mmCIF file of C-alpha atoms in Angstrom:
data_model
loop_
_atom_site.group_PDB
_atom_site.id
_atom_site.type_symbol
_atom_site.label_atom_id
_atom_site.label_comp_id
_atom_site.label_asym_id
_atom_site.label_seq_id
_atom_site.Cartn_x
_atom_site.Cartn_y
_atom_site.Cartn_z
ATOM 1 C CA MET A 228 7.579 10.664 49.691
ATOM 2 C CA GLN A 229 10.619 9.365 47.840
ATOM 3 C CA PHE A 230 8.963 6.052 47.241
ATOM 4 C CA LYS A 231 5.832 7.814 45.267
ATOM 5 C CA PHE A 232 7.925 10.066 43.554
ATOM 6 C CA ALA A 233 10.322 7.441 42.145
ATOM 7 C CA ALA A 234 6.758 5.201 41.122
ATOM 8 C CA LYS A 235 5.224 8.303 39.560
ATOM 9 C CA ALA A 236 8.296 8.495 37.330
ATOM 10 C CA ALA A 237 9.239 4.861 36.092
ATOM 11 C CA LEU A 238 5.426 4.602 35.746
ATOM 12 C CA ALA A 239 6.130 7.490 33.439
ATOM 13 C CA ALA A 240 8.827 6.121 31.472
ATOM 14 C CA ILE A 241 7.393 2.771 31.139
ATOM 15 C CA SER A 242 4.196 4.465 29.290
ATOM 16 C CA ILE A 243 6.460 7.099 27.736
ATOM 17 C CA ALA A 244 8.422 3.410 25.691
ATOM 18 C CA ALA A 245 5.216 2.048 25.189
ATOM 19 C CA CYS A 246 3.194 4.856 23.754
ATOM 20 C CA VAL A 247 6.382 5.775 21.415
ATOM 21 C CA ASN A 248 5.894 4.298 17.362
ATOM 22 C CA SER A 249 3.313 2.221 18.809
ATOM 23 C CA ALA A 250 0.904 0.337 15.689
ATOM 24 C CA SER A 251 -1.788 1.400 14.216
ATOM 25 C CA ALA A 252 -4.040 0.332 12.040
ATOM 26 C CA GLN A 253 -3.594 -0.265 8.525
ATOM 27 C CA SER A 254 -4.429 2.377 5.306
ATOM 28 C CA THR A 255 -6.089 2.404 1.450
ATOM 29 C CA TYR A 256 -5.909 4.840 -0.434
ATOM 30 C CA VAL A 257 -7.470 4.620 -3.888
ATOM 31 C CA ALA A 258 -6.201 6.423 -7.285
ATOM 32 C CA GLY A 259 -7.002 7.196 -10.229
ATOM 33 C CA GLY A 260 -11.098 7.680 -9.587
ATOM 34 C CA SER A 261 -13.063 7.105 -5.911
ATOM 35 C CA ALA A 262 -13.653 4.283 -3.277
ATOM 36 C CA THR A 263 -17.336 5.609 -3.289
ATOM 37 C CA THR A 264 -18.018 5.816 -6.360
ATOM 38 C CA GLU A 265 -17.968 3.841 -10.179
ATOM 39 C CA GLY A 266 -14.951 5.381 -12.466
ATOM 40 C CA VAL A 267 -16.296 6.082 -16.368
ATOM 41 C CA GLY A 268 -13.693 4.126 -18.183
ATOM 42 C CA SER A 269 -12.199 0.131 -17.844
ATOM 43 C CA THR A 270 -9.201 -1.958 -19.043
ATOM 44 C CA SER A 271 -7.783 -5.383 -19.436
ATOM 45 C CA ILE A 272 -4.974 -4.815 -19.198
ATOM 46 C CA PRO A 273 -4.113 -5.037 -15.823
ATOM 47 C CA LEU A 274 -4.874 -8.657 -15.491
ATOM 48 C CA GLY A 275 -5.581 -9.532 -19.711
ATOM 49 C CA ASN A 276 -7.820 -9.535 -22.066
ATOM 50 C CA GLY A 277 -8.071 -13.066 -23.102
ATOM 51 C CA SER A 278 -5.047 -12.475 -25.926
ATOM 52 C CA ALA A 279 -2.241 -11.113 -24.566
ATOM 53 C CA THR A 280 0.321 -13.350 -24.017
ATOM 54 C CA ASN A 281 2.777 -11.216 -23.043
ATOM 55 C CA VAL A 282 2.275 -7.278 -21.778
ATOM 56 C CA THR A 283 4.165 -4.467 -20.800
ATOM 57 C CA SER A 284 2.190 -1.284 -19.653
ATOM 58 C CA GLN A 285 2.648 1.620 -17.491
ATOM 59 C CA PHE A 286 -0.030 3.708 -15.278
ATOM 60 C CA LEU A 287 0.954 7.487 -14.173
ATOM 61 C CA PHE A 288 -1.024 9.246 -11.787
ATOM 62 C CA SER A 289 -0.647 12.840 -11.132
ATOM 63 C CA THR A 290 -0.849 13.916 -7.757
ATOM 64 C CA ALA A 291 -4.577 15.483 -8.012
ATOM 65 C CA GLN A 292 -5.785 11.756 -9.059
ATOM 66 C CA LEU A 293 -3.663 9.886 -5.879
ATOM 67 C CA GLY A 294 -6.158 10.807 -3.845
ATOM 68 C CA ASP A 295 -4.905 12.293 0.131
ATOM 69 C CA LEU A 296 -1.810 9.716 0.081
ATOM 70 C CA PRO A 297 0.645 11.070 2.219
ATOM 71 C CA ILE A 298 4.548 11.754 1.238
ATOM 72 C CA GLY A 299 6.222 9.010 3.181
ATOM 73 C CA SER A 300 3.880 6.202 3.745
ATOM 74 C CA VAL A 301 5.150 3.578 2.867
ATOM 75 C CA ILE A 302 2.881 1.288 0.268
ATOM 76 C CA THR A 303 2.518 -2.506 0.908
ATOM 77 C CA ALA A 304 0.147 -3.533 -1.357
ATOM 78 C CA ILE A 305 -2.078 -2.963 -4.392
ATOM 79 C CA GLY A 306 -5.615 -3.643 -5.302
ATOM 80 C CA PHE A 307 -7.999 -4.028 -8.398
ATOM 81 C CA ARG A 308 -11.550 -4.011 -9.008
ATOM 82 C CA ILE A 309 -13.185 -5.606 -11.183
ATOM 83 C CA ASN A 310 -15.639 -3.120 -13.216
ATOM 84 C CA VAL A 311 -19.804 -2.408 -12.423
ATOM 85 C CA ASN A 312 -21.850 -5.416 -14.596
ATOM 86 C CA SER A 313 -18.692 -6.872 -16.003
ATOM 87 C CA LEU A 314 -18.190 -10.370 -14.895
ATOM 88 C CA ALA A 315 -15.194 -11.564 -12.783
ATOM 89 C CA PRO A 316 -13.149 -14.381 -13.892
ATOM 90 C CA VAL A 317 -14.944 -18.252 -14.027
ATOM 91 C CA SER A 318 -11.508 -19.488 -13.752
ATOM 92 C CA ALA A 319 -8.423 -19.665 -11.680
ATOM 93 C CA LEU A 320 -6.032 -16.564 -13.481
ATOM 94 C CA ASN A 321 -1.862 -17.600 -13.802
ATOM 95 C CA TYR A 322 0.956 -15.542 -14.620
ATOM 96 C CA SER A 323 4.674 -17.707 -14.919
ATOM 97 C CA ASN A 324 5.962 -13.627 -13.573
ATOM 98 C CA TYR A 325 3.801 -11.031 -12.880
ATOM 99 C CA GLN A 326 6.334 -7.549 -11.551
ATOM 100 C CA ILE A 327 5.074 -4.710 -10.069
ATOM 101 C CA SER A 328 7.238 -1.292 -10.284
ATOM 102 C CA LEU A 329 6.351 2.446 -8.398
ATOM 103 C CA GLY A 330 8.448 5.840 -8.569
ATOM 104 C CA GLY A 331 7.862 8.531 -10.656
ATOM 105 C CA SER A 332 8.474 9.644 -13.629
ATOM 106 C CA THR A 333 11.130 11.160 -16.271
ATOM 107 C CA GLN A 334 7.698 12.592 -18.242
ATOM 108 C CA ALA A 335 4.652 14.577 -17.556
ATOM 109 C CA VAL A 336 0.987 12.784 -18.153
ATOM 110 C CA GLY A 337 0.029 13.318 -21.698
ATOM 111 C CA ASN A 338 3.561 12.419 -22.584
ATOM 112 C CA LEU A 339 4.870 8.530 -21.692
ATOM 113 C CA THR A 340 5.617 6.840 -24.597
ATOM 114 C CA THR A 341 6.414 2.497 -25.042
ATOM 115 C CA ASN A 342 10.277 3.181 -23.913
ATOM 116 C CA PHE A 343 9.001 2.665 -20.832
ATOM 117 C CA ALA A 344 12.532 2.912 -19.061
ATOM 118 C CA ALA A 345 13.021 6.250 -19.914
ATOM 119 C CA ASN A 346 9.816 6.691 -18.696
ATOM 120 C CA GLN A 347 10.516 6.058 -15.525
ATOM 121 C CA ALA A 348 12.290 8.115 -13.225
ATOM 122 C CA ALA A 349 15.503 7.695 -10.534
ATOM 123 C CA GLY A 350 14.407 5.854 -7.774
ATOM 124 C CA THR A 351 12.102 2.969 -9.902
ATOM 125 C CA ALA A 352 11.879 -0.247 -7.618
ATOM 126 C CA VAL A 353 10.607 -3.714 -8.041
ATOM 127 C CA VAL A 354 7.838 -3.970 -5.226
ATOM 128 C CA ARG A 355 6.578 -7.497 -7.148
ATOM 129 C CA THR A 356 8.454 -10.752 -9.270
ATOM 130 C CA GLY A 357 8.015 -13.569 -9.304
ATOM 131 C CA ALA A 358 4.910 -16.486 -10.420
ATOM 132 C CA LEU A 359 1.190 -14.606 -9.059
ATOM 133 C CA THR A 360 -2.547 -16.644 -8.688
ATOM 134 C CA ILE A 361 -5.796 -15.074 -8.719
ATOM 135 C CA PRO A 362 -8.098 -18.052 -6.916
ATOM 136 C CA VAL A 363 -10.928 -18.793 -8.322
ATOM 137 C CA GLY A 364 -13.358 -16.030 -6.774
ATOM 138 C CA SER A 365 -10.258 -13.780 -5.362
ATOM 139 C CA LEU A 366 -12.252 -10.850 -8.229
ATOM 140 C CA VAL A 367 -15.751 -10.080 -7.166
ATOM 141 C CA SER A 368 -18.769 -8.725 -9.228
ATOM 142 C CA GLN A 369 -22.342 -7.938 -8.371
ATOM 143 C CA PRO A 370 -25.403 -8.692 -9.665
ATOM 144 C CA PHE A 371 -26.246 -5.851 -12.339
ATOM 145 C CA GLN A 372 -26.522 -2.664 -11.478
ATOM 146 C CA ALA A 373 -28.573 0.177 -12.725
ATOM 147 C CA SER A 374 -26.902 3.824 -14.049
ATOM 148 C CA PRO A 375 -26.289 6.309 -12.970
ATOM 149 C CA THR A 376 -24.595 5.501 -9.161
ATOM 150 C CA PRO A 377 -23.468 1.503 -9.484
ATOM 151 C CA THR A 378 -21.156 0.780 -6.319
ATOM 152 C CA PRO A 379 -18.515 -0.270 -6.903
ATOM 153 C CA ASN A 380 -16.982 -3.907 -6.064
ATOM 154 C CA PRO A 381 -14.666 -5.348 -3.704
ATOM 155 C CA PHE A 382 -10.799 -4.915 -4.545
ATOM 156 C CA TYR A 383 -8.720 -7.601 -5.140
ATOM 157 C CA THR A 384 -4.729 -7.452 -3.389
ATOM 158 C CA ILE A 385 -2.127 -8.427 -5.053
ATOM 159 C CA ASN A 386 0.648 -8.001 -1.644
ATOM 160 C CA PHE A 387 4.147 -7.085 -3.029
ATOM 161 C CA THR A 388 7.852 -8.070 -1.448
ATOM 162 C CA THR A 389 9.308 -5.146 -1.152
ATOM 163 C CA PRO A 390 7.201 -2.031 0.345
ATOM 164 C CA PHE A 391 7.410 1.396 -1.922
ATOM 165 C CA THR A 392 7.955 4.546 0.493
ATOM 166 C CA TYR A 393 5.838 7.546 -1.976
ATOM 167 C CA THR A 394 8.397 10.515 -1.732
ATOM 168 C CA GLY A 395 5.594 12.559 -3.637
ATOM 169 C CA GLY A 396 4.853 14.138 -7.570
ATOM 170 C CA ASN A 397 3.511 12.091 -10.040
ATOM 171 C CA LEU A 398 3.333 8.004 -9.581
ATOM 172 C CA LEU A 399 4.772 5.553 -12.419
ATOM 173 C CA LEU A 400 3.448 1.678 -12.104
ATOM 174 C CA THR A 401 4.554 -0.797 -14.413
ATOM 175 C CA LEU A 402 3.211 -3.596 -14.798
ATOM 176 C CA SER A 403 4.426 -6.352 -17.031
ATOM 177 C CA TYR A 404 3.264 -9.664 -16.946
ATOM 178 C CA VAL A 405 3.962 -13.233 -18.676
ATOM 179 C CA THR A 406 -0.075 -15.948 -18.949
ATOM 180 C CA SER A 407 -1.353 -18.196 -21.034
ATOM 181 C CA ASN A 408 -4.999 -16.851 -19.519
ATOM 182 C CA THR A 409 -8.099 -16.843 -21.810
ATOM 183 C CA VAL A 410 -10.385 -15.030 -20.186
ATOM 184 C CA THR A 411 -10.818 -11.220 -20.550
ATOM 185 C CA THR A 412 -10.589 -9.106 -17.154
ATOM 186 C CA THR A 413 -12.457 -5.897 -17.291
ATOM 187 C CA LEU A 414 -11.339 -3.462 -14.148
ATOM 188 C CA ASP A 415 -12.513 -0.289 -13.205
ATOM 189 C CA GLY A 416 -10.855 2.837 -14.894
ATOM 190 C CA THR A 417 -10.612 6.395 -15.892
ATOM 191 C CA PRO A 418 -10.164 7.498 -19.323
ATOM 192 C CA TYR A 419 -7.059 9.223 -19.703
ATOM 193 C CA SER A 420 -9.546 12.040 -21.622
ATOM 194 C CA ALA A 421 -10.224 12.299 -17.976
ATOM 195 C CA GLY A 422 -7.622 14.258 -17.360
ATOM 196 C CA GLY A 423 -4.513 13.500 -14.328
ATOM 197 C CA VAL A 424 -3.981 9.961 -16.135
ATOM 198 C CA ASP A 425 -1.888 8.114 -19.174
ATOM 199 C CA SER A 426 -0.487 5.392 -19.867
ATOM 200 C CA ALA A 427 1.184 3.351 -22.029
ATOM 201 C CA SER A 428 1.982 -0.656 -23.645
ATOM 202 C CA ASN A 429 2.921 -3.612 -25.768
ATOM 203 C CA ILE A 430 0.924 -5.770 -25.870
ATOM 204 C CA ASN A 431 1.899 -8.785 -26.969
ATOM 205 C CA PRO A 432 0.365 -9.869 -29.950
ATOM 206 C CA LEU A 433 -1.097 -6.738 -30.001
ATOM 207 C CA GLY A 434 0.873 -3.813 -30.613
ATOM 208 C CA THR A 435 2.506 -1.186 -28.420
ATOM 209 C CA TYR A 436 -0.488 2.107 -27.563
ATOM 210 C CA THR A 437 -0.469 5.287 -26.099
ATOM 211 C CA GLN A 438 -2.503 7.847 -24.315
ATOM 212 C CA LEU A 439 -5.497 5.034 -25.540
ATOM 213 C CA TYR A 440 -6.627 2.932 -22.619
ATOM 214 C CA SER A 441 -7.860 3.529 -19.409
ATOM 215 C CA VAL A 442 -5.655 3.089 -16.535
ATOM 216 C CA PRO A 443 -7.013 0.884 -13.386
ATOM 217 C CA VAL A 444 -8.998 2.439 -10.542
ATOM 218 C CA VAL A 445 -6.591 1.303 -7.577
ATOM 219 C CA GLN A 446 -6.150 0.690 -4.079
ATOM 220 C CA PHE A 447 -3.303 1.108 -2.339
ATOM 221 C CA THR A 448 -3.239 -0.357 0.859
ATOM 222 C CA THR A 449 -0.041 1.681 3.360
ATOM 223 C CA GLN A 450 2.033 -0.015 6.175
ATOM 224 C CA ALA A 451 1.202 -0.015 9.618
ATOM 225 C CA ALA A 452 3.398 1.789 11.889
ATOM 226 C CA THR A 453 5.213 -0.704 14.310
ATOM 227 C CA ALA A 454 6.119 -0.902 17.581
ATOM 228 C CA GLY A 455 9.251 0.811 17.474
ATOM 229 C CA VAL A 456 12.639 1.282 20.245
ATOM 230 C CA PRO A 457 12.413 4.104 22.778
ATOM 231 C CA GLU A 458 14.857 7.286 22.477
ATOM 232 C CA PRO A 459 18.443 7.501 24.689
ATOM 233 C CA ALA A 460 16.218 9.805 26.640
ATOM 234 C CA THR A 461 13.647 6.956 27.156
ATOM 235 C CA TRP A 462 16.011 4.655 28.805
ATOM 236 C CA ALA A 463 17.609 6.556 30.756
ATOM 237 C CA MET A 464 14.875 7.985 32.128
ATOM 238 C CA MET A 465 13.408 4.571 32.545
ATOM 239 C CA MET A 466 17.114 3.700 34.467
ATOM 240 C CA LEU A 467 16.672 6.231 36.367
ATOM 241 C CA GLY A 468 13.102 5.858 37.987
ATOM 242 C CA PHE A 469 13.784 2.111 38.517
ATOM 243 C CA GLY A 470 16.965 3.110 40.435
ATOM 244 C CA GLY A 471 14.767 5.925 42.576
ATOM 245 C CA MET A 472 12.972 2.710 43.670
ATOM 246 C CA GLY A 473 14.962 0.528 44.358
ATOM 247 C CA TYR A 474 16.475 3.110 46.458
ATOM 248 C CA ALA A 475 12.958 4.517 48.193
ATOM 249 C CA MET A 476 12.666 0.510 48.990
ATOM 250 C CA ARG A 477 15.935 0.178 50.698
ATOM 251 C CA ARG A 478 15.947 3.033 52.212
ATOM 252 C CA ARG A 479 12.200 1.942 53.753
ATOM 253 C CA ALA A 480 13.438 -1.455 54.736
ATOM 254 C CA THR A 481 16.520 0.424 56.054
ATOM 255 C CA VAL A 482 14.327 2.823 58.321
ATOM 256 C CA GLY A 483 11.920 0.502 59.093
ATOM 257 C CA ALA A 484 14.573 -2.682 60.776
ATOM 258 C CA ARG A 485 15.949 -0.087 62.746
ATOM 259 C CA VAL A 486 12.573 0.566 64.531
ATOM 260 C CA ARG A 487 12.189 -2.935 64.952
ATOM 261 C CA PHE A 488 15.935 -2.950 66.740
ATOM 262 C CA ALA A 489 14.922 -0.020 68.339
#
């Protein structure tokens, strides 16, 4: 009886420990648009328009444009997709430096300025920096599709080197890159006029702009939960269960030996 109880206690403790923060699948959330519906705008700013060599651009998403991105999500990557009926680049895209920052904004939607640092709220973090190459074929475009319901192209994902935890509110995406690409990469987007989005850009050598370019439809990848360390109470339960098993086994062995001796 004691042995069975101790064994059950140990097995229960092990099960609890195994379930603590058990791994779950990654999740994706689309901002500025829909996962299944093509946006009504387009933009070439995030990956280049063929003539710009040095670009800094900010895109502000209201909470309504972030869809169901949960507060506390740990974002590990961002994805862009080619605008429907636009062609994917036929050569690799190379950037000597491609930097991505995420954070809140000091400005409401519609009030972004080209003072990029001033637009960023405290807690803004650089999540990726350094050289970037997007190989040929990574950005996919499908054959021409007739309106009104074309199927969006798949997203191309750029992984972060530093995850970002979303703490709620509007989300400001800052892109800054240096490139010598001579091709225009047109992405799916949502225009400023649609509401809930904003943009500000410094496009060298073309000039500076606010509330003009469409905001890209992006896909955020959130980090899967990882196996955690059991709570102290769980460790105590496990130790108690194993101790009870050991005691019960010793007791059974002792009783058995006495019976055989008799």
